[in-house]
Amino acid sequence: EVQLVESGGGLVQPGGSLRLSCAASGFTFSDQWMIWVRQVPGKGLEWVASVNPDGSGKYYVDSVKGRFTISRDNGKNSLYLQMDSLRAEDTAVYYCAGAKGWGQGTLVTVSS
Amino acid sequence: EIVLTQSPGTLSLSPGERATLSCRASQSVSSSKLFWHQQKPGQAPRLLIYAASSRATGIPDRFSGSGSGTDFTLTISRLEPEDFAMYYCHQYGSFPLTFGQGTKVEIK
């Protein structure tokens, strides 16, 4: 069974940092592109970042470029999102996802 | 950027009826790299269809996807009570990846 389990969300002040993690199981993680998607409660889905299977290719939505960094550790079957210089508009539920499915999401709240 | 426009915004149907959801892209989606996802209130999205027409593992065969280029369709042949939800199309053929705004399938 495919499982994607996010962790690391929480409340952070504007300008702060947070690191999200996603633990994958039930599929060959190292074969898959992985992405982070966010959703403001009650709104639609927004792609945030993607990483290719070996981690050498990384892509970001313009609004997070220079602030967020996606990475992966194929030895640990894990995906990460380092979020720096956080803004109120980054408040959302963050999901890790791939062609095998979605995680349950972790809430990030940026507020003073 | 590829803009995905879903129609209708809301589809009001009864259980047992057929649902046809449309997703139109502003430019051709490379290699039919299009997903369909289902999301119920308070839950994470669930992958239904990948590569425009292939059902994900465990997805019932009443769900089918079709289309290529700029026009894609998700069909639910006979609506079950658990199918009333929001549906999103999502292209992964070119960056930035984009999602449609969603179609809500509600009980009539």
PDB file of C-alpha atoms in Angstrom:
ATOM      1  CA  GLU A   1       0.000   0.000   0.000  1.00  0.00           C
ATOM      2  CA  VAL A   2       1.275   3.413  -1.000  1.00  0.00           C
ATOM      3  CA  GLN A   3       1.780   5.751   1.952  1.00  0.00           C
ATOM      4  CA  LEU A   4       2.970   9.349   2.035  1.00  0.00           C
ATOM      5  CA  VAL A   5       3.147  10.873   5.495  1.00  0.00           C
ATOM      6  CA  GLU A   6       3.963  14.549   5.955  1.00  0.00           C
ATOM      7  CA  SER A   7       5.257  16.164   9.125  1.00  0.00           C
ATOM      8  CA  GLY A   8       6.785  19.435  10.241  1.00  0.00           C
ATOM      9  CA  GLY A   9       3.921  21.869   9.866  1.00  0.00           C
ATOM     10  CA  GLY A  10       2.969  24.376  12.527  1.00  0.00           C
ATOM     11  CA  LEU A  11       2.720  28.010  13.493  1.00  0.00           C
ATOM     12  CA  VAL A  12       5.609  30.276  12.532  1.00  0.00           C
ATOM     13  CA  GLN A  13       6.095  34.034  12.534  1.00  0.00           C
ATOM     14  CA  PRO A  14       6.497  35.992   9.317  1.00  0.00           C
ATOM     15  CA  GLY A  15      10.102  35.809   8.181  1.00  0.00           C
ATOM     16  CA  GLY A  16      10.609  32.495   9.929  1.00  0.00           C
ATOM     17  CA  SER A  17      11.533  29.071   8.630  1.00  0.00           C
ATOM     18  CA  LEU A  18      10.018  25.613   8.645  1.00  0.00           C
ATOM     19  CA  ARG A  19      11.090  22.274   7.206  1.00  0.00           C
ATOM     20  CA  LEU A  20       8.464  19.840   5.995  1.00  0.00           C
ATOM     21  CA  SER A  21       9.179  16.141   5.601  1.00  0.00           C
ATOM     22  CA  CYS A  22       7.350  13.421   3.741  1.00  0.00           C
ATOM     23  CA  ALA A  23       8.030   9.744   4.422  1.00  0.00           C
ATOM     24  CA  ALA A  24       7.196   7.449   1.525  1.00  0.00           C
ATOM     25  CA  SER A  25       6.523   3.717   1.478  1.00  0.00           C
ATOM     26  CA  GLY A  26       4.820   1.089  -0.641  1.00  0.00           C
ATOM     27  CA  PHE A  27       6.460   2.014  -3.937  1.00  0.00           C
ATOM     28  CA  THR A  28       9.902   2.536  -5.439  1.00  0.00           C
ATOM     29  CA  PHE A  29      10.457   6.103  -4.278  1.00  0.00           C
ATOM     30  CA  SER A  30      13.699   6.556  -6.206  1.00  0.00           C
ATOM     31  CA  ASP A  31      11.879   6.014  -9.531  1.00  0.00           C
ATOM     32  CA  GLN A  32       9.351   8.796  -9.044  1.00  0.00           C
ATOM     33  CA  TRP A  33       9.123  12.525  -9.562  1.00  0.00           C
ATOM     34  CA  MET A  34       7.752  14.046  -6.378  1.00  0.00           C
ATOM     35  CA  ILE A  35       5.970  17.330  -5.802  1.00  0.00           C
ATOM     36  CA  TRP A  36       4.698  19.614  -3.068  1.00  0.00           C
ATOM     37  CA  VAL A  37       1.251  21.124  -3.479  1.00  0.00           C
ATOM     38  CA  ARG A  38      -0.492  23.569  -1.169  1.00  0.00           C
ATOM     39  CA  GLN A  39      -4.084  24.469  -0.536  1.00  0.00           C
ATOM     40  CA  VAL A  40      -5.504  27.390   1.360  1.00  0.00           C
ATOM     41  CA  PRO A  41      -8.505  25.987   3.257  1.00  0.00           C
ATOM     42  CA  GLY A  42     -11.605  26.321   1.115  1.00  0.00           C
ATOM     43  CA  LYS A  43      -9.599  27.115  -2.034  1.00  0.00           C
ATOM     44  CA  GLY A  44      -8.061  25.200  -4.909  1.00  0.00           C
ATOM     45  CA  LEU A  45      -4.785  23.348  -5.305  1.00  0.00           C
ATOM     46  CA  GLU A  46      -1.511  25.113  -6.099  1.00  0.00           C
ATOM     47  CA  TRP A  47       1.680  23.414  -7.217  1.00  0.00           C
ATOM     48  CA  VAL A  48       4.693  24.560  -5.187  1.00  0.00           C
ATOM     49  CA  ALA A  49       7.744  22.543  -6.244  1.00  0.00           C
ATOM     50  CA  SER A  50       8.925  19.396  -8.030  1.00  0.00           C
ATOM     51  CA  VAL A  51      12.035  17.255  -7.886  1.00  0.00           C
ATOM     52  CA  ASN A  52      13.123  14.591 -10.369  1.00  0.00           C
ATOM     53  CA  PRO A  53      13.915  11.008  -9.316  1.00  0.00           C
ATOM     54  CA  ASP A  54      17.631  11.479  -8.624  1.00  0.00           C
ATOM     55  CA  GLY A  55      17.224  14.933  -7.077  1.00  0.00           C
ATOM     56  CA  SER A  56      19.236  16.760  -9.711  1.00  0.00           C
ATOM     57  CA  GLY A  57      16.319  18.712 -11.179  1.00  0.00           C
ATOM     58  CA  LYS A  58      14.243  21.088  -9.075  1.00  0.00           C
ATOM     59  CA  TYR A  59      11.429  23.376 -10.155  1.00  0.00           C
ATOM     60  CA  TYR A  60       9.398  25.970  -8.300  1.00  0.00           C
ATOM     61  CA  VAL A  61       6.375  28.198  -8.680  1.00  0.00           C
ATOM     62  CA  ASP A  62       7.536  31.794  -9.066  1.00  0.00           C
ATOM     63  CA  SER A  63       6.078  32.918  -5.733  1.00  0.00           C
ATOM     64  CA  VAL A  64       8.435  30.666  -3.726  1.00  0.00           C
ATOM     65  CA  LYS A  65      11.603  30.830  -5.820  1.00  0.00           C
ATOM     66  CA  GLY A  66      14.581  31.840  -3.696  1.00  0.00           C
ATOM     67  CA  ARG A  67      12.676  31.116  -0.472  1.00  0.00           C
ATOM     68  CA  PHE A  68      11.757  27.401  -0.646  1.00  0.00           C
ATOM     69  CA  THR A  69      14.042  24.457  -1.394  1.00  0.00           C
ATOM     70  CA  ILE A  70      12.826  20.994  -2.340  1.00  0.00           C
ATOM     71  CA  SER A  71      15.082  18.014  -1.754  1.00  0.00           C
ATOM     72  CA  ARG A  72      14.951  14.261  -1.349  1.00  0.00           C
ATOM     73  CA  ASP A  73      16.889  11.435   0.242  1.00  0.00           C
ATOM     74  CA  ASN A  74      16.281   8.261  -1.743  1.00  0.00           C
ATOM     75  CA  GLY A  75      18.142   6.202   0.852  1.00  0.00           C
ATOM     76  CA  LYS A  76      15.568   7.261   3.421  1.00  0.00           C
ATOM     77  CA  ASN A  77      12.583   7.333   1.045  1.00  0.00           C
ATOM     78  CA  SER A  78      11.958  10.897   2.101  1.00  0.00           C
ATOM     79  CA  LEU A  79      11.019  14.194   0.519  1.00  0.00           C
ATOM     80  CA  TYR A  80      11.632  17.588   2.094  1.00  0.00           C
ATOM     81  CA  LEU A  81      10.596  21.206   1.700  1.00  0.00           C
ATOM     82  CA  GLN A  82      12.735  23.837   3.399  1.00  0.00           C
ATOM     83  CA  MET A  83      10.694  27.016   3.694  1.00  0.00           C
ATOM     84  CA  ASP A  84      12.490  30.254   4.563  1.00  0.00           C
ATOM     85  CA  SER A  85      11.379  33.891   4.704  1.00  0.00           C
ATOM     86  CA  LEU A  86       7.817  32.752   5.235  1.00  0.00           C
ATOM     87  CA  ARG A  87       4.957  35.127   4.524  1.00  0.00           C
ATOM     88  CA  ALA A  88       1.337  35.217   5.612  1.00  0.00           C
ATOM     89  CA  GLU A  89       0.319  34.194   2.090  1.00  0.00           C
ATOM     90  CA  ASP A  90       2.237  30.917   2.500  1.00  0.00           C
ATOM     91  CA  THR A  91      -0.376  29.802   5.042  1.00  0.00           C
ATOM     92  CA  ALA A  92      -1.918  26.606   3.677  1.00  0.00           C
ATOM     93  CA  VAL A  93      -2.105  22.852   3.989  1.00  0.00           C
ATOM     94  CA  TYR A  94       0.962  21.395   2.285  1.00  0.00           C
ATOM     95  CA  TYR A  95       0.748  18.009   0.582  1.00  0.00           C
ATOM     96  CA  CYS A  96       3.462  15.823  -0.827  1.00  0.00           C
ATOM     97  CA  ALA A  97       2.349  13.880  -3.875  1.00  0.00           C
ATOM     98  CA  GLY A  98       3.477  11.885  -6.825  1.00  0.00           C
ATOM     99  CA  ALA A  99       2.166   9.598  -9.490  1.00  0.00           C
ATOM    100  CA  LYS A 100       1.371   7.011  -6.827  1.00  0.00           C
ATOM    101  CA  GLY A 101      -0.767   9.204  -4.604  1.00  0.00           C
ATOM    102  CA  TRP A 102      -1.041  11.951  -2.007  1.00  0.00           C
ATOM    103  CA  GLY A 103      -0.119  12.434   1.600  1.00  0.00           C
ATOM    104  CA  GLN A 104      -2.644  13.564   4.200  1.00  0.00           C
ATOM    105  CA  GLY A 105      -1.210  17.081   4.402  1.00  0.00           C
ATOM    106  CA  THR A 106       0.348  19.245   7.072  1.00  0.00           C
ATOM    107  CA  LEU A 107      -0.889  22.714   8.025  1.00  0.00           C
ATOM    108  CA  VAL A 108       1.500  25.645   7.913  1.00  0.00           C
ATOM    109  CA  THR A 109       0.304  28.859   9.530  1.00  0.00           C
ATOM    110  CA  VAL A 110       2.361  32.022   9.171  1.00  0.00           C
ATOM    111  CA  SER A 111       1.183  34.610  11.647  1.00  0.00           C
ATOM    112  CA  SER A 112       2.491  36.911  14.354  1.00  0.00           C
TER     113      SER A 112
ATOM    114  CA  GLU B   1       1.886  28.685 -18.353  1.00  0.00           C
ATOM    115  CA  ILE B   2      -0.858  26.236 -19.268  1.00  0.00           C
ATOM    116  CA  VAL B   3      -4.202  27.386 -17.888  1.00  0.00           C
ATOM    117  CA  LEU B   4      -6.677  24.594 -17.226  1.00  0.00           C
ATOM    118  CA  THR B   5     -10.352  25.543 -17.309  1.00  0.00           C
ATOM    119  CA  GLN B   6     -12.821  23.061 -15.864  1.00  0.00           C
ATOM    120  CA  SER B   7     -16.506  23.020 -16.664  1.00  0.00           C
ATOM    121  CA  PRO B   8     -19.057  23.085 -15.360  1.00  0.00           C
ATOM    122  CA  GLY B   9     -18.195  24.673 -12.042  1.00  0.00           C
ATOM    123  CA  THR B  10     -20.903  22.643 -10.333  1.00  0.00           C
ATOM    124  CA  LEU B  11     -22.683  19.541 -11.559  1.00  0.00           C
ATOM    125  CA  SER B  12     -25.940  18.622  -9.803  1.00  0.00           C
ATOM    126  CA  LEU B  13     -26.858  15.001 -10.390  1.00  0.00           C
ATOM    127  CA  SER B  14     -28.597  12.080  -8.727  1.00  0.00           C
ATOM    128  CA  PRO B  15     -27.021   8.773  -7.696  1.00  0.00           C
ATOM    129  CA  GLY B  16     -26.972   6.398 -10.641  1.00  0.00           C
ATOM    130  CA  GLU B  17     -26.632   9.172 -13.212  1.00  0.00           C
ATOM    131  CA  ARG B  18     -23.667   9.703 -15.507  1.00  0.00           C
ATOM    132  CA  ALA B  19     -21.278  12.586 -14.829  1.00  0.00           C
ATOM    133  CA  THR B  20     -19.169  14.194 -17.538  1.00  0.00           C
ATOM    134  CA  LEU B  21     -16.508  16.678 -16.428  1.00  0.00           C
ATOM    135  CA  SER B  22     -14.497  18.750 -18.858  1.00  0.00           C
ATOM    136  CA  CYS B  23     -10.961  20.143 -18.603  1.00  0.00           C
ATOM    137  CA  ARG B  24      -9.741  22.441 -21.354  1.00  0.00           C
ATOM    138  CA  ALA B  25      -6.109  23.537 -21.614  1.00  0.00           C
ATOM    139  CA  SER B  26      -4.909  26.865 -23.005  1.00  0.00           C
ATOM    140  CA  GLN B  27      -2.239  24.997 -24.990  1.00  0.00           C
ATOM    141  CA  SER B  28      -1.517  21.386 -25.792  1.00  0.00           C
ATOM    142  CA  VAL B  29      -0.631  19.203 -22.799  1.00  0.00           C
ATOM    143  CA  SER B  30       2.577  17.364 -23.586  1.00  0.00           C
ATOM    144  CA  SER B  31       2.171  13.601 -24.040  1.00  0.00           C
ATOM    145  CA  SER B  32      -1.272  13.711 -22.415  1.00  0.00           C
ATOM    146  CA  LYS B  33       0.387  14.233 -19.052  1.00  0.00           C
ATOM    147  CA  LEU B  34      -2.827  14.928 -17.218  1.00  0.00           C
ATOM    148  CA  PHE B  35      -4.101  13.724 -13.860  1.00  0.00           C
ATOM    149  CA  TRP B  36      -7.573  13.774 -12.397  1.00  0.00           C
ATOM    150  CA  HIS B  37      -7.920  13.998  -8.626  1.00  0.00           C
ATOM    151  CA  GLN B  38     -10.913  13.686  -6.311  1.00  0.00           C
ATOM    152  CA  GLN B  39     -11.171  15.602  -3.045  1.00  0.00           C
ATOM    153  CA  LYS B  40     -13.809  15.319  -0.358  1.00  0.00           C
ATOM    154  CA  PRO B  41     -14.300  17.971   2.343  1.00  0.00           C
ATOM    155  CA  GLY B  42     -11.664  17.770   5.052  1.00  0.00           C
ATOM    156  CA  GLN B  43      -9.657  15.140   3.183  1.00  0.00           C
ATOM    157  CA  ALA B  44      -6.539  15.058   1.061  1.00  0.00           C
ATOM    158  CA  PRO B  45      -6.916  14.717  -2.683  1.00  0.00           C
ATOM    159  CA  ARG B  46      -6.980  11.205  -4.138  1.00  0.00           C
ATOM    160  CA  LEU B  47      -5.438  10.274  -7.463  1.00  0.00           C
ATOM    161  CA  LEU B  48      -8.002   8.865  -9.880  1.00  0.00           C
ATOM    162  CA  ILE B  49      -6.500   9.017 -13.377  1.00  0.00           C
ATOM    163  CA  TYR B  50      -2.976   9.486 -14.740  1.00  0.00           C
ATOM    164  CA  ALA B  51      -1.761   9.952 -18.316  1.00  0.00           C
ATOM    165  CA  ALA B  52      -5.237  11.220 -19.169  1.00  0.00           C
ATOM    166  CA  SER B  53      -6.855   7.787 -19.336  1.00  0.00           C
ATOM    167  CA  SER B  54      -5.164   5.286 -17.000  1.00  0.00           C
ATOM    168  CA  ARG B  55      -6.923   4.485 -13.729  1.00  0.00           C
ATOM    169  CA  ALA B  56      -4.798   4.626 -10.612  1.00  0.00           C
ATOM    170  CA  THR B  57      -4.522   1.563  -8.403  1.00  0.00           C
ATOM    171  CA  GLY B  58      -7.778   0.717  -6.645  1.00  0.00           C
ATOM    172  CA  ILE B  59      -9.948   3.134  -8.604  1.00  0.00           C
ATOM    173  CA  PRO B  60     -13.301   1.616  -9.660  1.00  0.00           C
ATOM    174  CA  ASP B  61     -13.915   1.153 -13.371  1.00  0.00           C
ATOM    175  CA  ARG B  62     -16.895   3.507 -13.309  1.00  0.00           C
ATOM    176  CA  PHE B  63     -14.251   6.260 -13.506  1.00  0.00           C
ATOM    177  CA  SER B  64     -12.737   6.810 -16.932  1.00  0.00           C
ATOM    178  CA  GLY B  65     -10.611   9.503 -18.494  1.00  0.00           C
ATOM    179  CA  SER B  66     -10.215  10.461 -22.120  1.00  0.00           C
ATOM    180  CA  GLY B  67      -8.860  13.172 -24.344  1.00  0.00           C
ATOM    181  CA  SER B  68      -5.624  14.568 -25.684  1.00  0.00           C
ATOM    182  CA  GLY B  69      -4.101  17.849 -26.760  1.00  0.00           C
ATOM    183  CA  THR B  70      -6.230  20.537 -25.163  1.00  0.00           C
ATOM    184  CA  ASP B  71      -9.468  18.729 -24.339  1.00  0.00           C
ATOM    185  CA  PHE B  72      -9.872  16.152 -21.613  1.00  0.00           C
ATOM    186  CA  THR B  73     -12.854  14.495 -19.993  1.00  0.00           C
ATOM    187  CA  LEU B  74     -13.503  12.592 -16.782  1.00  0.00           C
ATOM    188  CA  THR B  75     -16.573  10.387 -16.901  1.00  0.00           C
ATOM    189  CA  ILE B  76     -18.239   8.691 -13.962  1.00  0.00           C
ATOM    190  CA  SER B  77     -20.550   6.144 -15.531  1.00  0.00           C
ATOM    191  CA  ARG B  78     -22.975   5.710 -12.617  1.00  0.00           C
ATOM    192  CA  LEU B  79     -22.634   7.980  -9.615  1.00  0.00           C
ATOM    193  CA  GLU B  80     -22.333   6.281  -6.244  1.00  0.00           C
ATOM    194  CA  PRO B  81     -23.056   8.247  -3.029  1.00  0.00           C
ATOM    195  CA  GLU B  82     -19.313   8.386  -2.261  1.00  0.00           C
ATOM    196  CA  ASP B  83     -18.560  10.058  -5.614  1.00  0.00           C
ATOM    197  CA  PHE B  84     -20.074  13.410  -4.660  1.00  0.00           C
ATOM    198  CA  ALA B  85     -16.958  15.507  -4.235  1.00  0.00           C
ATOM    199  CA  MET B  86     -14.675  18.059  -5.882  1.00  0.00           C
ATOM    200  CA  TYR B  87     -12.668  17.007  -8.932  1.00  0.00           C
ATOM    201  CA  TYR B  88      -9.499  18.653 -10.212  1.00  0.00           C
ATOM    202  CA  CYS B  89      -7.564  18.171 -13.421  1.00  0.00           C
ATOM    203  CA  HIS B  90      -3.810  18.726 -13.241  1.00  0.00           C
ATOM    204  CA  GLN B  91      -1.231  18.901 -16.023  1.00  0.00           C
ATOM    205  CA  TYR B  92       2.311  17.720 -15.435  1.00  0.00           C
ATOM    206  CA  GLY B  93       3.632  18.048 -18.957  1.00  0.00           C
ATOM    207  CA  SER B  94       5.326  21.408 -18.548  1.00  0.00           C
ATOM    208  CA  PHE B  95       6.390  23.781 -15.813  1.00  0.00           C
ATOM    209  CA  PRO B  96       4.819  25.443 -13.991  1.00  0.00           C
ATOM    210  CA  LEU B  97       2.547  22.530 -13.214  1.00  0.00           C
ATOM    211  CA  THR B  98      -1.036  23.748 -13.036  1.00  0.00           C
ATOM    212  CA  PHE B  99      -4.412  22.690 -11.712  1.00  0.00           C
ATOM    213  CA  GLY B 100      -7.891  23.457 -12.893  1.00  0.00           C
ATOM    214  CA  GLN B 101     -10.160  25.365 -10.542  1.00  0.00           C
ATOM    215  CA  GLY B 102     -12.255  22.272  -9.880  1.00  0.00           C
ATOM    216  CA  THR B 103     -15.714  20.904 -10.601  1.00  0.00           C
ATOM    217  CA  LYS B 104     -17.993  20.175  -7.690  1.00  0.00           C
ATOM    218  CA  VAL B 105     -20.273  17.185  -8.185  1.00  0.00           C
ATOM    219  CA  GLU B 106     -23.195  17.606  -5.822  1.00  0.00           C
ATOM    220  CA  ILE B 107     -26.326  15.647  -5.059  1.00  0.00           C
ATOM    221  CA  LYS B 108     -29.377  16.974  -6.840  1.00  0.00           C
TER     222      LYS B 108
END
